[in-house]
Amino acid sequence: MRICEQPEDLTPGGCVLVPTMGGLHEGHLELVRLGAAIARERGLPGGCVVSVFVNPTQFDEAYDYERYPRTVERDAAMCADAGADAVFAPSVETVYPTPESRRDPVMPGVAYEPGLEDRAREGHFAGVCLVCRRLFELTGARGAVFGEKDWQQLQCVTAMVRMLGSATEIIAAPTQRDADGLAMSSRNRFLSDEDRQRGLALSRSLLAAGRETTPGDGERAMRRVLDDAGVTPDYAAIREASTLMSLPEGTPIESVTWRAVVAGRVGSVRLLDNMPWPASEGAGPESGG
Ligand code: PAF
């Protein structure tokens, strides 16, 4: 597997990019498999490129940035098995060559209006918008695959690309879950066994919400489940799916696409999850997007 540090080392002519910060797990590999299949289908010369870049502009806590897993050799081997054509692992200087390149991100409303991740992690989406735009430019991505697990991020990037009139198409991939229902995340490795059990309250709260018939009842159901597990959420909300804004009580349910979103700290790890709302008939954790 080629590990490219410079954009010139990548095969030109267009690729599908899978942006990651490394520390890859099975959830990422599903994004890579999807990216590789689309790149092949579209005959893109650059194939599927996986970027591995721990982006300093999106961390609110220096500690989190420092301890973020850095395992590029192992990541590259996993990418090769999943069908990627190259790994792009640029330096901070390549992504942000000047102080100006770290400023003035193009940010859609969903990056700062909903009061969800944007409130819990101030400045986070400014960093995500900055780095995604740069990674799209550096790799010449025609498409970029993002997991639905980071739902607000997916909406931010989709809206940013629309604002920029960019040629990069954003491709959404469903959330991958472990057998117990926990959404896969690089940070799960820091959970103790006990915290992992408590963390399952997030997906359970979303399933409980899905059985209710109004957003208000759904949100109350989520809080009950989290409360019983001793998890204090940063938020547990049912919102319009793409702007993530709350809608007035009484909004006809079927006139809107909704999303239930939840985040909270369990032990030293912040977990987040989301599912479509209301749940479709027979929906289980693995069908929860
Ligand atoms: O989801 C992530 O891992 C990161 O936010 C991303 C999209 C790779 C940007 O650094």
Tab-separated table of C-alpha atoms and ligand atoms in Angstrom:
chain	number	residue	atom	x	y	z
A	1	MET	CA	0.000	0.000	0.000
A	2	ARG	CA	1.380	3.383	-0.991
A	3	ILE	CA	1.583	5.897	1.860
A	4	CYS	CA	1.770	9.307	0.165
A	5	GLU	CA	2.817	12.368	2.128
A	6	GLN	CA	2.556	14.838	-0.771
A	7	PRO	CA	-0.426	15.392	-3.082
A	8	GLU	CA	1.959	14.998	-6.080
A	9	ASP	CA	2.520	11.376	-5.037
A	10	LEU	CA	-1.164	10.549	-5.637
A	11	THR	CA	-2.388	9.364	-9.041
A	12	PRO	CA	-4.033	12.390	-10.725
A	13	GLY	CA	-7.361	12.406	-12.553
A	14	GLY	CA	-9.843	12.131	-9.686
A	15	CYS	CA	-10.468	9.784	-6.789
A	16	VAL	CA	-12.964	8.933	-4.103
A	17	LEU	CA	-11.602	10.149	-0.788
A	18	VAL	CA	-12.290	8.583	2.592
A	19	PRO	CA	-11.176	11.213	5.118
A	20	THR	CA	-10.078	9.758	8.463
A	21	MET	CA	-7.894	10.649	11.395
A	22	GLY	CA	-6.507	7.115	11.528
A	23	GLY	CA	-6.902	4.641	14.372
A	24	LEU	CA	-8.983	2.687	11.900
A	25	HIS	CA	-11.589	0.141	12.926
A	26	GLU	CA	-14.162	-1.974	11.126
A	27	GLY	CA	-16.495	1.049	10.862
A	28	HIS	CA	-13.910	2.916	8.752
A	29	LEU	CA	-13.266	-0.141	6.623
A	30	GLU	CA	-16.893	-0.164	5.520
A	31	LEU	CA	-16.384	3.435	4.304
A	32	VAL	CA	-13.258	2.306	2.447
A	33	ARG	CA	-15.065	-0.648	0.825
A	34	LEU	CA	-17.844	1.690	-0.307
A	35	GLY	CA	-15.332	4.285	-1.586
A	36	ALA	CA	-13.377	1.628	-3.472
A	37	ALA	CA	-16.522	0.214	-5.080
A	38	ILE	CA	-17.670	3.681	-6.219
A	39	ALA	CA	-14.203	4.631	-7.539
A	40	ARG	CA	-14.111	1.394	-9.575
A	41	GLU	CA	-17.669	1.847	-10.831
A	42	ARG	CA	-16.857	5.391	-12.002
A	43	GLY	CA	-13.477	4.415	-13.454
A	44	LEU	CA	-11.632	7.096	-11.480
A	45	PRO	CA	-7.862	6.888	-12.176
A	46	GLY	CA	-6.916	7.770	-8.585
A	47	GLY	CA	-9.151	5.015	-7.194
A	48	CYS	CA	-9.982	5.144	-3.512
A	49	VAL	CA	-7.686	7.300	-1.374
A	50	VAL	CA	-7.857	7.155	2.423
A	51	SER	CA	-6.514	10.243	4.166
A	52	VAL	CA	-5.007	9.726	7.602
A	53	PHE	CA	-4.533	13.107	9.239
A	54	VAL	CA	-5.044	13.983	12.893
A	55	ASN	CA	-6.341	17.477	12.317
A	56	PRO	CA	-5.153	19.910	15.002
A	57	THR	CA	-7.772	22.557	14.147
A	58	GLN	CA	-10.770	20.427	15.200
A	59	PHE	CA	-9.757	19.426	18.739
A	60	ASP	CA	-11.070	21.489	21.617
A	61	GLU	CA	-8.848	19.694	24.139
A	62	ALA	CA	-5.083	19.460	23.606
A	63	TYR	CA	-5.142	16.229	25.637
A	64	ASP	CA	-7.571	14.592	23.205
A	65	TYR	CA	-5.353	15.652	20.251
A	66	GLU	CA	-2.212	14.266	21.908
A	67	ARG	CA	-3.685	10.896	22.814
A	68	TYR	CA	-5.551	10.345	19.526
A	69	PRO	CA	-4.248	6.990	18.200
A	70	ARG	CA	-1.518	7.332	15.540
A	71	THR	CA	-1.090	3.976	13.808
A	72	VAL	CA	-0.511	4.819	10.138
A	73	GLU	CA	1.377	1.638	9.156
A	74	ARG	CA	-1.334	-0.552	10.634
A	75	ASP	CA	-4.044	1.697	9.123
A	76	ALA	CA	-2.427	1.376	5.669
A	77	ALA	CA	-2.384	-2.429	5.872
A	78	MET	CA	-6.067	-2.434	6.817
A	79	CYS	CA	-6.873	-0.042	3.939
A	80	ALA	CA	-5.086	-2.335	1.455
A	81	ASP	CA	-7.211	-5.289	2.613
A	82	ALA	CA	-10.366	-3.206	2.228
A	83	GLY	CA	-9.530	-2.305	-1.384
A	84	ALA	CA	-8.044	1.214	-1.106
A	85	ASP	CA	-5.488	2.332	-3.689
A	86	ALA	CA	-3.472	4.777	-1.606
A	87	VAL	CA	-3.173	6.311	1.833
A	88	PHE	CA	-2.624	10.053	1.986
A	89	ALA	CA	-0.865	10.989	5.224
A	90	PRO	CA	0.162	14.640	4.871
A	91	SER	CA	2.041	16.698	7.464
A	92	VAL	CA	0.365	19.609	9.255
A	93	GLU	CA	2.490	21.953	7.094
A	94	THR	CA	1.187	20.391	3.881
A	95	VAL	CA	-2.439	20.809	4.934
A	96	TYR	CA	-1.950	24.242	6.499
A	97	PRO	CA	1.021	25.836	4.710
A	98	THR	CA	0.362	29.374	5.999
A	99	PRO	CA	-1.340	30.923	9.061
A	100	GLU	CA	-4.040	32.228	6.674
A	101	SER	CA	-4.901	28.686	5.600
A	102	ARG	CA	-6.136	28.013	9.165
A	103	ARG	CA	-8.513	30.951	9.096
A	104	ASP	CA	-11.961	31.797	7.674
A	105	PRO	CA	-13.594	28.431	7.068
A	106	VAL	CA	-16.687	28.341	4.875
A	107	MET	CA	-19.286	27.296	7.425
A	108	PRO	CA	-22.964	26.552	6.808
A	109	GLY	CA	-25.580	27.254	9.497
A	110	VAL	CA	-25.715	23.610	10.563
A	111	ALA	CA	-22.119	24.041	11.797
A	112	TYR	CA	-23.052	26.625	14.472
A	113	GLU	CA	-26.848	27.010	14.823
A	114	PRO	CA	-28.323	23.770	16.231
A	115	GLY	CA	-26.701	23.902	19.693
A	116	LEU	CA	-25.651	20.251	19.559
A	117	GLU	CA	-22.032	19.236	18.766
A	118	ASP	CA	-21.401	22.883	17.900
A	119	ARG	CA	-22.214	23.868	21.497
A	120	ALA	CA	-20.542	20.876	23.141
A	121	ARG	CA	-17.336	21.325	21.109
A	122	GLU	CA	-16.944	24.968	20.256
A	123	GLY	CA	-14.844	25.581	17.161
A	124	HIS	CA	-14.902	21.904	16.197
A	125	PHE	CA	-16.803	22.300	12.924
A	126	ALA	CA	-14.705	25.275	11.883
A	127	GLY	CA	-11.758	22.868	11.977
A	128	VAL	CA	-13.690	20.109	10.209
A	129	CYS	CA	-14.806	22.484	7.420
A	130	LEU	CA	-11.255	23.808	7.025
A	131	VAL	CA	-9.635	20.409	6.795
A	132	CYS	CA	-12.247	18.809	4.548
A	133	ARG	CA	-12.023	21.637	2.055
A	134	ARG	CA	-8.204	21.352	2.047
A	135	LEU	CA	-8.261	17.559	1.732
A	136	PHE	CA	-10.716	17.775	-1.180
A	137	GLU	CA	-8.430	20.317	-2.897
A	138	LEU	CA	-5.200	18.406	-2.242
A	139	THR	CA	-6.532	15.046	-3.438
A	140	GLY	CA	-8.783	16.311	-6.253
A	141	ALA	CA	-11.611	14.227	-4.765
A	142	ARG	CA	-14.647	13.740	-7.016
A	143	GLY	CA	-16.450	12.039	-4.158
A	144	ALA	CA	-15.876	11.802	-0.410
A	145	VAL	CA	-17.347	9.203	1.934
A	146	PHE	CA	-18.520	10.184	5.425
A	147	GLY	CA	-20.104	7.966	8.066
A	148	GLU	CA	-23.596	8.709	9.293
A	149	LYS	CA	-22.383	8.195	12.852
A	150	ASP	CA	-21.129	11.792	12.895
A	151	TRP	CA	-24.458	13.032	11.615
A	152	GLN	CA	-23.935	16.741	12.216
A	153	GLN	CA	-20.507	16.542	10.567
A	154	LEU	CA	-22.076	14.839	7.540
A	155	GLN	CA	-24.670	17.623	7.278
A	156	CYS	CA	-21.972	20.322	7.674
A	157	VAL	CA	-19.794	18.932	4.929
A	158	THR	CA	-22.761	18.365	2.609
A	159	ALA	CA	-23.935	21.961	3.107
A	160	MET	CA	-20.393	23.382	2.808
A	161	VAL	CA	-19.840	21.671	-0.540
A	162	ARG	CA	-23.163	23.097	-1.734
A	163	MET	CA	-22.130	26.606	-0.594
A	164	LEU	CA	-18.785	26.323	-2.384
A	165	GLY	CA	-20.340	24.893	-5.553
A	166	SER	CA	-17.621	22.260	-5.168
A	167	ALA	CA	-17.285	19.301	-7.550
A	168	THR	CA	-16.860	16.864	-4.641
A	169	GLU	CA	-19.949	14.749	-4.084
A	170	ILE	CA	-20.586	13.794	-0.461
A	171	ILE	CA	-21.464	10.112	-0.069
A	172	ALA	CA	-23.071	8.937	3.197
A	173	ALA	CA	-22.333	5.498	4.655
A	174	PRO	CA	-24.446	3.853	7.386
A	175	THR	CA	-23.177	3.579	10.961
A	176	GLN	CA	-21.408	0.322	11.825
A	177	ARG	CA	-22.230	-1.186	15.199
A	178	ASP	CA	-20.722	-3.855	17.378
A	179	ALA	CA	-22.972	-6.843	18.132
A	180	ASP	CA	-24.146	-5.195	21.378
A	181	GLY	CA	-25.362	-2.096	19.472
A	182	LEU	CA	-22.527	0.325	20.350
A	183	ALA	CA	-21.702	2.551	17.372
A	184	MET	CA	-18.094	1.909	16.319
A	185	SER	CA	-15.633	4.670	17.153
A	186	SER	CA	-11.857	5.024	17.506
A	187	ARG	CA	-12.474	6.240	21.047
A	188	ASN	CA	-14.307	3.062	22.185
A	189	ARG	CA	-10.912	1.487	22.936
A	190	PHE	CA	-10.628	3.838	25.929
A	191	LEU	CA	-13.853	2.526	27.547
A	192	SER	CA	-13.591	0.239	30.565
A	193	ASP	CA	-15.912	-2.811	30.490
A	194	GLU	CA	-18.233	-1.092	32.921
A	195	ASP	CA	-18.313	2.162	30.935
A	196	ARG	CA	-18.945	0.252	27.751
A	197	GLN	CA	-22.068	-1.270	29.353
A	198	ARG	CA	-23.227	2.216	30.378
A	199	GLY	CA	-22.426	3.510	26.888
A	200	LEU	CA	-24.992	1.120	25.438
A	201	ALA	CA	-27.617	3.443	26.914
A	202	LEU	CA	-27.062	5.765	23.932
A	203	SER	CA	-28.276	3.336	21.276
A	204	ARG	CA	-30.989	2.043	23.631
A	205	SER	CA	-32.224	5.618	24.145
A	206	LEU	CA	-32.496	6.108	20.374
A	207	LEU	CA	-34.460	2.887	20.006
A	208	ALA	CA	-36.784	3.972	22.826
A	209	ALA	CA	-37.296	7.355	21.123
A	210	GLY	CA	-38.142	5.612	17.880
A	211	ARG	CA	-41.160	3.953	19.456
A	212	GLU	CA	-42.739	7.285	20.461
A	213	THR	CA	-45.024	9.284	18.198
A	214	THR	CA	-44.038	12.891	18.949
A	215	PRO	CA	-40.551	14.443	19.141
A	216	GLY	CA	-41.292	15.649	22.688
A	217	ASP	CA	-42.227	12.158	23.898
A	218	GLY	CA	-39.240	10.739	22.034
A	219	GLU	CA	-36.833	13.136	23.757
A	220	ARG	CA	-38.324	12.339	27.172
A	221	ALA	CA	-37.957	8.609	26.469
A	222	MET	CA	-34.287	9.142	25.585
A	223	ARG	CA	-33.605	11.022	28.803
A	224	ARG	CA	-35.296	8.324	30.890
A	225	VAL	CA	-33.098	5.594	29.429
A	226	LEU	CA	-29.933	7.675	29.863
A	227	ASP	CA	-30.898	8.669	33.369
A	228	ASP	CA	-31.493	5.036	34.384
A	229	ALA	CA	-27.997	4.198	33.145
A	230	GLY	CA	-26.457	7.172	34.970
A	231	VAL	CA	-25.397	8.902	31.737
A	232	THR	CA	-25.772	12.694	31.662
A	233	PRO	CA	-26.222	13.624	28.010
A	234	ASP	CA	-24.773	16.739	26.399
A	235	TYR	CA	-27.945	16.551	24.346
A	236	ALA	CA	-30.690	14.048	23.504
A	237	ALA	CA	-32.795	15.586	20.775
A	238	ILE	CA	-35.049	14.951	17.801
A	239	ARG	CA	-34.454	17.472	15.033
A	240	GLU	CA	-34.988	18.169	11.352
A	241	ALA	CA	-32.434	15.843	9.752
A	242	SER	CA	-30.369	18.213	7.586
A	243	THR	CA	-30.434	21.579	9.414
A	244	LEU	CA	-30.655	19.893	12.841
A	245	MET	CA	-32.927	22.683	14.026
A	246	SER	CA	-35.847	21.952	16.344
A	247	LEU	CA	-39.271	22.460	14.839
A	248	PRO	CA	-42.351	23.899	16.531
A	249	GLU	CA	-44.515	21.535	18.541
A	250	GLY	CA	-47.346	20.240	16.374
A	251	THR	CA	-45.304	20.147	13.133
A	252	PRO	CA	-46.893	17.278	11.136
A	253	ILE	CA	-44.556	14.319	11.637
A	254	GLU	CA	-44.815	13.023	8.087
A	255	SER	CA	-43.973	16.434	6.548
A	256	VAL	CA	-40.398	16.338	7.876
A	257	THR	CA	-37.364	14.049	7.764
A	258	TRP	CA	-36.272	13.731	11.395
A	259	ARG	CA	-33.176	12.494	13.147
A	260	ALA	CA	-32.734	11.536	16.775
A	261	VAL	CA	-29.252	12.500	18.016
A	262	VAL	CA	-27.534	11.908	21.332
A	263	ALA	CA	-24.118	12.544	22.890
A	264	GLY	CA	-22.641	12.268	26.329
A	265	ARG	CA	-19.534	11.485	28.288
A	266	VAL	CA	-19.100	8.001	29.700
A	267	GLY	CA	-16.017	7.762	31.881
A	268	SER	CA	-13.321	9.700	30.046
A	269	VAL	CA	-14.848	9.104	26.609
A	270	ARG	CA	-17.390	11.205	24.778
A	271	LEU	CA	-19.802	9.047	22.781
A	272	LEU	CA	-22.292	10.081	20.130
A	273	ASP	CA	-24.952	8.279	18.160
A	274	ASN	CA	-28.030	8.933	16.028
A	275	MET	CA	-30.838	7.134	14.230
A	276	PRO	CA	-33.669	8.041	11.877
A	277	TRP	CA	-36.823	9.000	13.745
A	278	PRO	CA	-39.480	7.624	14.094
A	279	ALA	CA	-38.118	4.090	13.808
A	280	SER	CA	-39.362	2.111	10.873
A	281	GLU	CA	-41.264	-1.118	11.604
A	282	GLY	CA	-38.948	-3.772	13.084
A	283	ALA	CA	-35.917	-1.486	13.256
A	284	GLY	CA	-33.088	-2.831	15.406
A	285	PRO	CA	-29.750	-1.258	16.392
A	286	GLU	CA	-28.029	-2.388	13.207
A	287	SER	CA	-30.643	-0.770	10.987
A	288	GLY	CA	-30.444	2.500	12.841
A	289	GLY	CA	-28.186	4.324	10.382
B	1	PAF	O1	-14.651	12.176	11.239
B	1	PAF	C1	-13.417	12.355	11.266
B	1	PAF	O2	-12.635	11.431	11.506
B	1	PAF	C2	-12.847	13.742	11.034
B	1	PAF	O3	-13.678	14.718	11.579
B	1	PAF	C3	-12.534	14.034	9.570
B	1	PAF	C4	-13.785	14.036	8.710
B	1	PAF	C5	-11.554	13.000	9.043
B	1	PAF	C6	-11.885	15.410	9.440
B	1	PAF	O4	-10.690	15.484	10.145
